[in-house]
Tab-separated table of C-alpha atoms in Angstrom:
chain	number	residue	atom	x	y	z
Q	144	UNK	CA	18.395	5.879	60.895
Q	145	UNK	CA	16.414	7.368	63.607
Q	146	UNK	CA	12.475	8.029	63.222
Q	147	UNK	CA	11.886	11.420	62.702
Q	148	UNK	CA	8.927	13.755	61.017
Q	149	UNK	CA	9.440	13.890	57.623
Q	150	UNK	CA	8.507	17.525	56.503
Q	151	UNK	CA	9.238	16.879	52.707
Q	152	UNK	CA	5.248	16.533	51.552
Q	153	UNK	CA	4.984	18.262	48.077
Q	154	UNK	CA	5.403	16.262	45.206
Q	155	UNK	CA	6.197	17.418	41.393
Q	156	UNK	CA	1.913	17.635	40.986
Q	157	UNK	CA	1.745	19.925	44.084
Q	158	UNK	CA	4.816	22.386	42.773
Q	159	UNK	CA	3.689	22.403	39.113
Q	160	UNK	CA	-0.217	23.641	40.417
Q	161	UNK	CA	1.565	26.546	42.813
Q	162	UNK	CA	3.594	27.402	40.117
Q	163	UNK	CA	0.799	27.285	37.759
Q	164	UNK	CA	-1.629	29.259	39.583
Q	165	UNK	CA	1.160	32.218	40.490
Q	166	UNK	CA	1.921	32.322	36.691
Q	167	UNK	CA	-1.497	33.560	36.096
Q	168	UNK	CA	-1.545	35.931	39.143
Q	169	UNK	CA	1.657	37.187	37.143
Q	170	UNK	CA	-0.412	37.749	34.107
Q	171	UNK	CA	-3.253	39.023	35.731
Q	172	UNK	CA	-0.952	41.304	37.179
Q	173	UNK	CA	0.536	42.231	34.455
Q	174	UNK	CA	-2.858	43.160	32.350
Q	175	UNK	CA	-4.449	44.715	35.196
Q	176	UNK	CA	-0.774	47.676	34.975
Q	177	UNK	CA	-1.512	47.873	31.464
Q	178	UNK	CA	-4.718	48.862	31.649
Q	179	UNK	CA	-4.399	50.844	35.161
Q	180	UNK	CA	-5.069	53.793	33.660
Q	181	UNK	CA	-8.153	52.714	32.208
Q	182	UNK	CA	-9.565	50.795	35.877
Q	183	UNK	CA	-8.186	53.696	37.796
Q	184	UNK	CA	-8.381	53.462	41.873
Q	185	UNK	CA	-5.883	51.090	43.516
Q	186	UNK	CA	-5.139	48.621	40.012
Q	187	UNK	CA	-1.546	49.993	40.360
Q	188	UNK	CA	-1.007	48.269	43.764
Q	189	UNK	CA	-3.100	45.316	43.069
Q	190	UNK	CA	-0.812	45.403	40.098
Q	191	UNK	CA	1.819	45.103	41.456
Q	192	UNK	CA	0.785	42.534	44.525
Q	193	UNK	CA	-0.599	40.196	41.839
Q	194	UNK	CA	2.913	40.230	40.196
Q	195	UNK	CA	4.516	39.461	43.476
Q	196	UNK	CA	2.668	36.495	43.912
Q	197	UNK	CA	3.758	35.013	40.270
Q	198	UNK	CA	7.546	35.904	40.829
Q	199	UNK	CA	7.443	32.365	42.337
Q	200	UNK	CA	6.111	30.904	39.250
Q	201	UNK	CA	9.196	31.048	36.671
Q	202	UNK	CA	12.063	29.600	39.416
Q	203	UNK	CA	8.866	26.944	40.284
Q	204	UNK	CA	9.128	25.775	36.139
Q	205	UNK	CA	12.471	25.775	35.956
Q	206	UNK	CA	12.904	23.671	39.395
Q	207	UNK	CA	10.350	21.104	38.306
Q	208	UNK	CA	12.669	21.290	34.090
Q	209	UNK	CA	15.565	20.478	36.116
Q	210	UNK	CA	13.902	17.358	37.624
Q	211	UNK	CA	11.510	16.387	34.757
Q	212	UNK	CA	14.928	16.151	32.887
Q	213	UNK	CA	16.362	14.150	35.081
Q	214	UNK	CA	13.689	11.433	35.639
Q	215	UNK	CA	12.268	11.414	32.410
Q	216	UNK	CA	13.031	7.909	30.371
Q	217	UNK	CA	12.684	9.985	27.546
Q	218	UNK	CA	14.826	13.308	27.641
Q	219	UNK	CA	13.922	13.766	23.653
Q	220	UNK	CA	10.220	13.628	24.018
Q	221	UNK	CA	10.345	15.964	27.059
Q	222	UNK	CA	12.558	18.606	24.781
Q	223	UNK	CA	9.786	17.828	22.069
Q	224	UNK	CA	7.004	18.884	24.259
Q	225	UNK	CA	8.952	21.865	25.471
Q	226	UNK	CA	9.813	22.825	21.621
Q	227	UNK	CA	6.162	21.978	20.392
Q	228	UNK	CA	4.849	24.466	23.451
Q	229	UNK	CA	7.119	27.207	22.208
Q	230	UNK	CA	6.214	26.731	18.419
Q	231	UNK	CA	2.649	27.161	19.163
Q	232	UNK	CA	2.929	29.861	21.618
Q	233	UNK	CA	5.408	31.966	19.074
Q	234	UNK	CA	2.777	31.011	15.710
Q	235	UNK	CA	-0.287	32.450	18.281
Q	236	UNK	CA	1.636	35.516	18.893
Q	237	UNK	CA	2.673	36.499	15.224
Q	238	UNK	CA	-0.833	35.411	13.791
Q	239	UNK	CA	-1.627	38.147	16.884
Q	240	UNK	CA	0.581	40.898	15.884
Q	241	UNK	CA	-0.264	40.611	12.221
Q	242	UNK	CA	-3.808	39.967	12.446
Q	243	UNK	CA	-5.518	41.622	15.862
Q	244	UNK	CA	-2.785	44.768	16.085
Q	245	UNK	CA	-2.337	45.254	12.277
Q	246	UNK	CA	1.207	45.500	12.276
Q	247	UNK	CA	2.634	44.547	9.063
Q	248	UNK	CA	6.521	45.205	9.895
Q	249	UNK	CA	6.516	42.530	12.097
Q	250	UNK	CA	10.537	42.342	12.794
Q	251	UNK	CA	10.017	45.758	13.876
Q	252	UNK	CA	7.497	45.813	16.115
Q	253	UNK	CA	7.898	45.587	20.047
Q	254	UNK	CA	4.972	43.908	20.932
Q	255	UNK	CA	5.198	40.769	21.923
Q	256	UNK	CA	7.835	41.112	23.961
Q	257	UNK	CA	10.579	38.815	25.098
Q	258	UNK	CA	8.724	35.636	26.619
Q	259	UNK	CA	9.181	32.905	29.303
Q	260	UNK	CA	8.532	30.323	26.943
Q	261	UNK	CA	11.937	30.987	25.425
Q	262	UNK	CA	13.720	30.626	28.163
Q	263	UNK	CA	12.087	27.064	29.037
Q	264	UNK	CA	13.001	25.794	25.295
Q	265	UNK	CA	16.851	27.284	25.828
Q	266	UNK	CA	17.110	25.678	29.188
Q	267	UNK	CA	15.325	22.485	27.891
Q	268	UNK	CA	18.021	22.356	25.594
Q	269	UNK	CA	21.211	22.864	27.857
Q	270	UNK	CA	19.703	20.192	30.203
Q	271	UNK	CA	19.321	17.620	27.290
Q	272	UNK	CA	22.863	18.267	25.730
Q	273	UNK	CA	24.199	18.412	29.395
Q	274	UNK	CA	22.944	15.037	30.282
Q	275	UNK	CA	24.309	13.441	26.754
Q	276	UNK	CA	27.510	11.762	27.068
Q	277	UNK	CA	31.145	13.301	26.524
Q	278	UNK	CA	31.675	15.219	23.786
Q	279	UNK	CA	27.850	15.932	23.526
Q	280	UNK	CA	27.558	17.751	26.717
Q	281	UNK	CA	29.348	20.611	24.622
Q	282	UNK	CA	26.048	21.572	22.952
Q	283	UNK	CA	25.055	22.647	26.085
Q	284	UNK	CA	26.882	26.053	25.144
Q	285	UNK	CA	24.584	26.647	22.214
Q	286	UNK	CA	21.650	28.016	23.922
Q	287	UNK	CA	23.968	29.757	26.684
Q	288	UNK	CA	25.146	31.302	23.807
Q	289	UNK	CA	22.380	32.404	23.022
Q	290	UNK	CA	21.429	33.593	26.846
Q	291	UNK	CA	24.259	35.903	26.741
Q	292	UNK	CA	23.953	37.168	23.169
Q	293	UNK	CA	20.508	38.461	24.235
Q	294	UNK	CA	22.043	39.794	27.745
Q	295	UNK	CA	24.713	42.027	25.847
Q	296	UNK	CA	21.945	43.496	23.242
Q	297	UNK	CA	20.034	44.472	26.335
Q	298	UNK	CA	22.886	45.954	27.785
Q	299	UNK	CA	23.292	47.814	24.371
Q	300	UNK	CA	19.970	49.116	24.171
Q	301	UNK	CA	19.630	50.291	27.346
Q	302	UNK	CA	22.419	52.413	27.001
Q	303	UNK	CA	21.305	53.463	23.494
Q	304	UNK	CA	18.394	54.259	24.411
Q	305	UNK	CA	17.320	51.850	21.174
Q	306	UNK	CA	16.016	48.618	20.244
Q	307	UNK	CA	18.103	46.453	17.793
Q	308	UNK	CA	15.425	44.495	15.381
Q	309	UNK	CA	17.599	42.620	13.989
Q	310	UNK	CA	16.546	40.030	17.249
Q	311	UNK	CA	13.379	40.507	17.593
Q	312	UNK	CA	11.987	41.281	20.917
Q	313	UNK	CA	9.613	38.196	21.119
Q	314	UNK	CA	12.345	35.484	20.189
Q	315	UNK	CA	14.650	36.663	22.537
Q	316	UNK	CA	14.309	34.708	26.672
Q	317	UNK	CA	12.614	36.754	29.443
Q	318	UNK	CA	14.751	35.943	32.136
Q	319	UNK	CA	17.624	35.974	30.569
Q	320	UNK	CA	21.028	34.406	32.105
Q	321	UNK	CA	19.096	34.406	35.097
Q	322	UNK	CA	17.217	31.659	34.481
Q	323	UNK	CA	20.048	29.778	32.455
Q	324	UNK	CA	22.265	30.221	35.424
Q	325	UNK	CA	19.268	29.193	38.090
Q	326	UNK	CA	18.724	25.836	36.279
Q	327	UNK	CA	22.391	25.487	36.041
Q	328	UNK	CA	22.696	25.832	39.661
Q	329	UNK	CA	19.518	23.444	40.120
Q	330	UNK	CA	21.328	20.871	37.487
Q	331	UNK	CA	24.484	21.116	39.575
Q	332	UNK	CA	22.834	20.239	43.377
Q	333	UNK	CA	22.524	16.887	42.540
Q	334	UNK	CA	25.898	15.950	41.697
Q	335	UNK	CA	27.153	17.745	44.420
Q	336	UNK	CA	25.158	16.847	46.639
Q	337	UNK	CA	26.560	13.309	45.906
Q	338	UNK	CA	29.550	14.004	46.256
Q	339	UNK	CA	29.143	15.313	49.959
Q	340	UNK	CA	26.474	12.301	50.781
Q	341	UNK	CA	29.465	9.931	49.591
Q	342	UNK	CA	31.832	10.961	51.396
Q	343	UNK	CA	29.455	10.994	54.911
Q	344	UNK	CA	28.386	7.852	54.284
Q	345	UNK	CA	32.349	6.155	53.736
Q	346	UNK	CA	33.197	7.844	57.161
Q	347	UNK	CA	30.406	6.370	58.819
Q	348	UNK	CA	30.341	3.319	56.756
Q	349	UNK	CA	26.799	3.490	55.317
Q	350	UNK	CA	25.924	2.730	51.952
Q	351	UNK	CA	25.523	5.461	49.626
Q	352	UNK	CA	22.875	3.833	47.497
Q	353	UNK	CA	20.721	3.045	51.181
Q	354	UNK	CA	20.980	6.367	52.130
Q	355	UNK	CA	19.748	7.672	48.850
Q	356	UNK	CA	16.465	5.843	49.368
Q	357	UNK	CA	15.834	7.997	52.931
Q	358	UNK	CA	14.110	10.840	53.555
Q	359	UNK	CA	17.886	12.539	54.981
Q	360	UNK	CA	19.147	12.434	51.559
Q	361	UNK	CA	16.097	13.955	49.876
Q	362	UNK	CA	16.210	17.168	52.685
Q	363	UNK	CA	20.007	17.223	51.267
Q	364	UNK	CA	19.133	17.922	47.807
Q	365	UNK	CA	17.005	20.551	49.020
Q	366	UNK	CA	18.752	22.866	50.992
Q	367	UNK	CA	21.083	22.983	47.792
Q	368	UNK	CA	18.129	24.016	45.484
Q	369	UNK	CA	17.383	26.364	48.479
Q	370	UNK	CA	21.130	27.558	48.733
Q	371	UNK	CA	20.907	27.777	44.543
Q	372	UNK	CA	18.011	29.635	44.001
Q	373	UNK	CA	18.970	32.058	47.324
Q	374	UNK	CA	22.747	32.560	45.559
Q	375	UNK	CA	21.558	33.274	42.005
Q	376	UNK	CA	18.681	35.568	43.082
Q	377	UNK	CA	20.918	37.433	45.330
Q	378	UNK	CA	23.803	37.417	43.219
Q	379	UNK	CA	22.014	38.798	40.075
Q	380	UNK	CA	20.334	41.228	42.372
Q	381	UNK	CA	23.501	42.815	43.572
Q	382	UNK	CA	25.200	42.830	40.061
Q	383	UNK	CA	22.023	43.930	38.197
Q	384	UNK	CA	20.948	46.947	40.721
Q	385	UNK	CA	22.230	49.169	42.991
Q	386	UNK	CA	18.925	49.920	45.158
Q	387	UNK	CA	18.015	47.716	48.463
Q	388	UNK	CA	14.748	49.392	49.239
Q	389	UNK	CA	12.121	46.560	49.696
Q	390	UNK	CA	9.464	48.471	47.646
Q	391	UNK	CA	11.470	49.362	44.665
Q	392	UNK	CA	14.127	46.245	44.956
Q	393	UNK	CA	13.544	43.956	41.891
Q	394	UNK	CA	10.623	42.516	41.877
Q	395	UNK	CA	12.021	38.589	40.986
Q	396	UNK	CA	13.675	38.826	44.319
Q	397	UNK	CA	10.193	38.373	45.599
Q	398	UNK	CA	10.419	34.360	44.459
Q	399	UNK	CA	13.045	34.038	47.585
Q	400	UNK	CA	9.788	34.110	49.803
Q	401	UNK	CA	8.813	30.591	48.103
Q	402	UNK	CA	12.084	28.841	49.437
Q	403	UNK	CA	9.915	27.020	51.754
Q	404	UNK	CA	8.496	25.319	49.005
Q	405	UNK	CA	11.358	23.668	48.105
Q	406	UNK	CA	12.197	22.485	51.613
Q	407	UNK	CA	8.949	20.852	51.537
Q	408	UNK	CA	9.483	18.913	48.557
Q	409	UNK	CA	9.617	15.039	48.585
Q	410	UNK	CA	11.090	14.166	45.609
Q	411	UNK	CA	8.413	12.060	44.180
Q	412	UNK	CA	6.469	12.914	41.175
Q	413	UNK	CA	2.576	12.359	42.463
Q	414	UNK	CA	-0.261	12.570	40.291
Q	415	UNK	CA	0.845	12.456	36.527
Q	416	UNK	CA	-1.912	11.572	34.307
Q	417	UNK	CA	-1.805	12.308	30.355
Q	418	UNK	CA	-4.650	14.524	30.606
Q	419	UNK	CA	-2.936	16.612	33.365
Q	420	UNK	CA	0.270	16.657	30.894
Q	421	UNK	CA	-1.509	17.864	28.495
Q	422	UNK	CA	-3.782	20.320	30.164
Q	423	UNK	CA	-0.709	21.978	32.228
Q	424	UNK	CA	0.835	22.449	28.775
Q	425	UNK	CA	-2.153	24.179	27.233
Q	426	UNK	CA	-2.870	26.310	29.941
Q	427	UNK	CA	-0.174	29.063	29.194
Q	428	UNK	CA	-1.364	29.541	25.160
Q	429	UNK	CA	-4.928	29.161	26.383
Q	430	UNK	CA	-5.172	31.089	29.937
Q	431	UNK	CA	-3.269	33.722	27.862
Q	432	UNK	CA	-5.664	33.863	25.221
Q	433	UNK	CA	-8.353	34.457	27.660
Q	434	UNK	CA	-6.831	37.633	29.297
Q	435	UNK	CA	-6.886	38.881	26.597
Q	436	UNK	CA	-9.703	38.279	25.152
Q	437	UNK	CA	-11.298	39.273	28.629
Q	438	UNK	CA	-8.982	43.078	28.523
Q	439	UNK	CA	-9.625	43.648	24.948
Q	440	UNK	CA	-13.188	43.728	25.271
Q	441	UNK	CA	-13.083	45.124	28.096
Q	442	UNK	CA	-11.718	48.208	27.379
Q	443	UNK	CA	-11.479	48.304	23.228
Q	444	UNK	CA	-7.870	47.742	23.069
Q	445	UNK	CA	-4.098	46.309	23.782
């Protein structure tokens, strides 16, 4: 193999800090439109800025699902950290709605709304039934069931003009099959990938296992996660909407402008301490606690 710069110099640590600190731009973002009204001035374009910024966060987590999932020695405990995450985020936000916002009919209310969190727990759970063996992998169509199910009510409701209860708003995925069919498409690279790598290495007679260990087969992998997450975006971009104005596209297409990031990744998993686990797992509950706390008494209400 010939010497050459190797460009690939973020590691799982490095990905999982961008993708945490865009998240809370997101949610910054998001708090400072809510209560635009109240800060007046320019909060609607700082608004929206600040939400740019975190539209790399969500394809960032489900990128870094996709490979936790498929290093991890233990693809059970890693669903059982994702599950445990999504417990205590959806106990926090019910103690919430029936305790801070006084809303006793809580399968009627629309606040919390549909949440990221889901989406992580129903992707956790296609990657873990996808990577069981044979019959298994068929589980794997539970939670896209359940993707879709939530797609078609929102295609109900919005031509309704109503909100069906009978899902409540704040079980039901964010993203929708847009993130199911992103870490699909992140699931699939490797595999393919393979299959192409193979194939070059039998013509040239290299071996395939050799070649997986250099940095060529690494840059491989990702211009597929580039080609995936440019494909999906685009794809559910052109299906979903009809406008190509930059300033009133969707705003998720703004995550293409982190594709760099995922050139630049090495494949390796870097710094990985227990305390980091854990503290990158209570950040979302807690950081989300603290906007709010910080809004509400702020400005006397949600």
């Amino acid at each position: 193999m010939n010497e050459k710069k190797n460009l690939q110099i973020l590691d799982q640590f490095w990905l999982r800090i961008i993708a945490i600190i865009t998240m809370t731009f997101s949610h910054i973002g998001t708090f400072i439109g809510l209560y635009s009204s109240d800060i007046g001035g320019a909060a609607p374009d700082i608004a929206r800025i600040f939400y740019i910024i975190g539209r790399f966060a969500f394809p960032l987590f489900v990128f870094m699902m996709v490979e936790g999932m498929f290093y991890s020695h233990s693809r059970g405990k890693y669903l059982l950290r994702i599950a445990s995450l999504y417990l205590l985020v959806t106990v926090a936000e019910i103690i919430f709605v029936y305790a801070i916002l006084r809303q006793p009919d809580f399968a009627n209310t629309t606040y919390p709304g549909p949440s990221p969190i889901t989406d992580l727990l129903l992707i956790a759970l296609m990657l873990f039934f996808l990577y069981r063996p044979k019959a298994q992998k068929l589980f794997a169509l539970l939670p896209i069931g359940i993707e879709i199910l939530s797609y078609i009510l929102v295609i109900i409701e919005t031509r309704n003009a109503s909100t069906i209860y009978w899902f409540p708003l704040m079980f039901r995925p964010a993203y929708g099959i847009y993130g199911m069919f992103l870490a699909l498409s992140f699931y699939l690279v490797r595999p393919i990938s393979n299959l192409i790598t193979s194939n070059y290495c039998k013509k040239l007679e290299l071996d395939f296992d050799t070649f997986k260990q250099e940095p060529e087969y690494q840059k491989v992998l990702n211009i597929g996660s580039v080609t995936a997450l440019f494909v999906v975006t685009l794809i559910f971009w052109a299906i979903s909407y009809t406008t190509y104005d930059p300033y009133s596209m969707p705003l998720q297409t703004y995550c293409l402008l982190s594709i760099p990031l995922y050139y630049l990744y090495s494949g390796k998993r870097g710094y990985d301490s227990k305390t980091f686990r854990i503290i990158s797992y209570a950040y979302f509950p807690v950081h989300l606690g603290i906007l709010i706390l910080i809004f509400f008494v702020s400005f006397g209400h949600i």
